[in-house]
Amino acid sequence: MRTDHRKPVKAVRQLRRIRSFYTGGFLLWAASAAWTGWDSPGGRQMWASLLLLALFAALLLTASVLLRRIEAAPSRPSHGAAPRTPAAGTATALAPK
């Protein structure tokens, strides 16, 4: 007997993996923005670091929101699957005689 998964396991695994990647990118660009802001405030490198920091923050936020929505979504059959329980009266009609 197969178990019925409540969440799309592959999507959850992928989103968790990419979320950790975006967190690393966010931390890297936060450190870079702080370093370049300290070294040359208002310079082009600082603004590029801040732009990439904002990009990774947006990607991290999007991945986190999608992951939370998937985890909170109610269970439903995928690909138009038939219900697991037979309709009333069909079990006896299909039984061997």
PDB file of C-alpha atoms in Angstrom:
ATOM      1  CA  MET A   1       0.000   0.000   0.000  1.00  0.00           C
ATOM      2  CA  ARG A   2       1.410   3.364  -0.986  1.00  0.00           C
ATOM      3  CA  THR A   3       1.319   6.328   1.336  1.00  0.00           C
ATOM      4  CA  ASP A   4      -0.475   9.476   0.296  1.00  0.00           C
ATOM      5  CA  HIS A   5       1.871  12.455   0.495  1.00  0.00           C
ATOM      6  CA  ARG A   6       0.328  15.605   1.869  1.00  0.00           C
ATOM      7  CA  LYS A   7       2.845  17.967   0.259  1.00  0.00           C
ATOM      8  CA  PRO A   8       4.618  17.934  -3.057  1.00  0.00           C
ATOM      9  CA  VAL A   9       7.804  16.543  -1.550  1.00  0.00           C
ATOM     10  CA  LYS A  10      10.023  17.354  -4.504  1.00  0.00           C
ATOM     11  CA  ALA A  11       8.975  21.017  -4.573  1.00  0.00           C
ATOM     12  CA  VAL A  12       9.468  21.392  -0.820  1.00  0.00           C
ATOM     13  CA  ARG A  13      12.936  19.827  -1.016  1.00  0.00           C
ATOM     14  CA  GLN A  14      13.907  22.054  -3.936  1.00  0.00           C
ATOM     15  CA  LEU A  15      12.646  25.215  -2.262  1.00  0.00           C
ATOM     16  CA  ARG A  16      14.500  24.423   0.958  1.00  0.00           C
ATOM     17  CA  ARG A  17      17.700  23.844  -0.997  1.00  0.00           C
ATOM     18  CA  ILE A  18      17.400  27.040  -3.022  1.00  0.00           C
ATOM     19  CA  ARG A  19      16.408  29.004   0.073  1.00  0.00           C
ATOM     20  CA  SER A  20      19.687  28.055   1.743  1.00  0.00           C
ATOM     21  CA  PHE A  21      21.538  29.132  -1.416  1.00  0.00           C
ATOM     22  CA  TYR A  22      19.740  32.503  -1.400  1.00  0.00           C
ATOM     23  CA  THR A  23      20.530  32.916   2.303  1.00  0.00           C
ATOM     24  CA  GLY A  24      24.220  32.389   1.552  1.00  0.00           C
ATOM     25  CA  GLY A  25      24.094  34.902  -1.297  1.00  0.00           C
ATOM     26  CA  PHE A  26      22.286  37.391   0.915  1.00  0.00           C
ATOM     27  CA  LEU A  27      24.915  37.069   3.659  1.00  0.00           C
ATOM     28  CA  LEU A  28      27.761  37.306   1.164  1.00  0.00           C
ATOM     29  CA  TRP A  29      26.406  40.487  -0.421  1.00  0.00           C
ATOM     30  CA  ALA A  30      25.552  41.981   2.973  1.00  0.00           C
ATOM     31  CA  ALA A  31      29.180  41.510   4.010  1.00  0.00           C
ATOM     32  CA  SER A  32      30.375  42.895   0.680  1.00  0.00           C
ATOM     33  CA  ALA A  33      28.099  45.927   0.957  1.00  0.00           C
ATOM     34  CA  ALA A  34      29.294  46.602   4.491  1.00  0.00           C
ATOM     35  CA  TRP A  35      32.935  46.231   3.472  1.00  0.00           C
ATOM     36  CA  THR A  36      32.690  48.461   0.400  1.00  0.00           C
ATOM     37  CA  GLY A  37      30.531  50.953   2.289  1.00  0.00           C
ATOM     38  CA  TRP A  38      33.259  51.199   4.913  1.00  0.00           C
ATOM     39  CA  ASP A  39      36.077  51.305   2.369  1.00  0.00           C
ATOM     40  CA  SER A  40      34.586  53.699  -0.185  1.00  0.00           C
ATOM     41  CA  PRO A  41      31.180  55.037   0.857  1.00  0.00           C
ATOM     42  CA  GLY A  42      28.995  56.096  -2.052  1.00  0.00           C
ATOM     43  CA  GLY A  43      31.203  54.367  -4.609  1.00  0.00           C
ATOM     44  CA  ARG A  44      30.049  52.299  -7.559  1.00  0.00           C
ATOM     45  CA  GLN A  45      31.099  49.034  -5.926  1.00  0.00           C
ATOM     46  CA  MET A  46      29.005  49.807  -2.863  1.00  0.00           C
ATOM     47  CA  TRP A  47      25.913  50.477  -4.978  1.00  0.00           C
ATOM     48  CA  ALA A  48      26.470  47.293  -6.996  1.00  0.00           C
ATOM     49  CA  SER A  49      26.759  45.308  -3.748  1.00  0.00           C
ATOM     50  CA  LEU A  50      23.574  46.904  -2.420  1.00  0.00           C
ATOM     51  CA  LEU A  51      21.745  46.109  -5.660  1.00  0.00           C
ATOM     52  CA  LEU A  52      22.791  42.451  -5.489  1.00  0.00           C
ATOM     53  CA  LEU A  53      21.914  42.397  -1.785  1.00  0.00           C
ATOM     54  CA  ALA A  54      18.400  43.627  -2.622  1.00  0.00           C
ATOM     55  CA  LEU A  55      18.125  41.032  -5.396  1.00  0.00           C
ATOM     56  CA  PHE A  56      19.054  38.151  -3.104  1.00  0.00           C
ATOM     57  CA  ALA A  57      16.749  39.496  -0.387  1.00  0.00           C
ATOM     58  CA  ALA A  58      13.842  39.490  -2.854  1.00  0.00           C
ATOM     59  CA  LEU A  59      14.687  35.961  -4.046  1.00  0.00           C
ATOM     60  CA  LEU A  60      14.966  34.724  -0.450  1.00  0.00           C
ATOM     61  CA  LEU A  61      11.647  36.310   0.465  1.00  0.00           C
ATOM     62  CA  THR A  62       9.929  34.801  -2.577  1.00  0.00           C
ATOM     63  CA  ALA A  63      11.286  31.312  -1.883  1.00  0.00           C
ATOM     64  CA  SER A  64      10.272  31.545   1.782  1.00  0.00           C
ATOM     65  CA  VAL A  65       6.733  32.676   0.961  1.00  0.00           C
ATOM     66  CA  LEU A  66       6.289  29.915  -1.633  1.00  0.00           C
ATOM     67  CA  LEU A  67       7.600  27.304   0.791  1.00  0.00           C
ATOM     68  CA  ARG A  68       5.240  28.501   3.515  1.00  0.00           C
ATOM     69  CA  ARG A  69       2.282  28.388   1.095  1.00  0.00           C
ATOM     70  CA  ILE A  70       3.090  24.868  -0.029  1.00  0.00           C
ATOM     71  CA  GLU A  71       3.491  23.647   3.537  1.00  0.00           C
ATOM     72  CA  ALA A  72       0.214  25.283   4.603  1.00  0.00           C
ATOM     73  CA  ALA A  73      -1.802  24.105   1.587  1.00  0.00           C
ATOM     74  CA  PRO A  74      -4.450  21.470   2.259  1.00  0.00           C
ATOM     75  CA  SER A  75      -3.921  18.022   0.827  1.00  0.00           C
ATOM     76  CA  ARG A  76      -5.519  17.307  -2.546  1.00  0.00           C
ATOM     77  CA  PRO A  77      -5.069  14.583  -5.118  1.00  0.00           C
ATOM     78  CA  SER A  78      -2.775  15.444  -7.981  1.00  0.00           C
ATOM     79  CA  HIS A  79      -3.412  15.049 -11.716  1.00  0.00           C
ATOM     80  CA  GLY A  80      -7.150  14.580 -11.324  1.00  0.00           C
ATOM     81  CA  ALA A  81      -6.804  11.328  -9.447  1.00  0.00           C
ATOM     82  CA  ALA A  82      -9.957   9.394  -8.646  1.00  0.00           C
ATOM     83  CA  PRO A  83     -11.105   9.283  -5.033  1.00  0.00           C
ATOM     84  CA  ARG A  84      -9.661   6.457  -2.973  1.00  0.00           C
ATOM     85  CA  THR A  85     -12.984   5.212  -1.630  1.00  0.00           C
ATOM     86  CA  PRO A  86     -15.443   3.691  -4.103  1.00  0.00           C
ATOM     87  CA  ALA A  87     -18.821   5.293  -4.542  1.00  0.00           C
ATOM     88  CA  ALA A  88     -21.814   3.713  -2.835  1.00  0.00           C
ATOM     89  CA  GLY A  89     -22.880   0.492  -4.503  1.00  0.00           C
ATOM     90  CA  THR A  90     -19.880   0.115  -6.811  1.00  0.00           C
ATOM     91  CA  ALA A  91     -17.915  -2.189  -4.537  1.00  0.00           C
ATOM     92  CA  THR A  92     -20.528  -4.907  -4.732  1.00  0.00           C
ATOM     93  CA  ALA A  93     -21.022  -4.464  -8.486  1.00  0.00           C
ATOM     94  CA  LEU A  94     -17.322  -5.037  -9.167  1.00  0.00           C
ATOM     95  CA  ALA A  95     -16.919  -7.965  -6.784  1.00  0.00           C
ATOM     96  CA  PRO A  96     -16.311 -11.349  -8.442  1.00  0.00           C
ATOM     97  CA  LYS A  97     -19.309 -13.692  -8.435  1.00  0.00           C
TER      98      LYS A  97
END
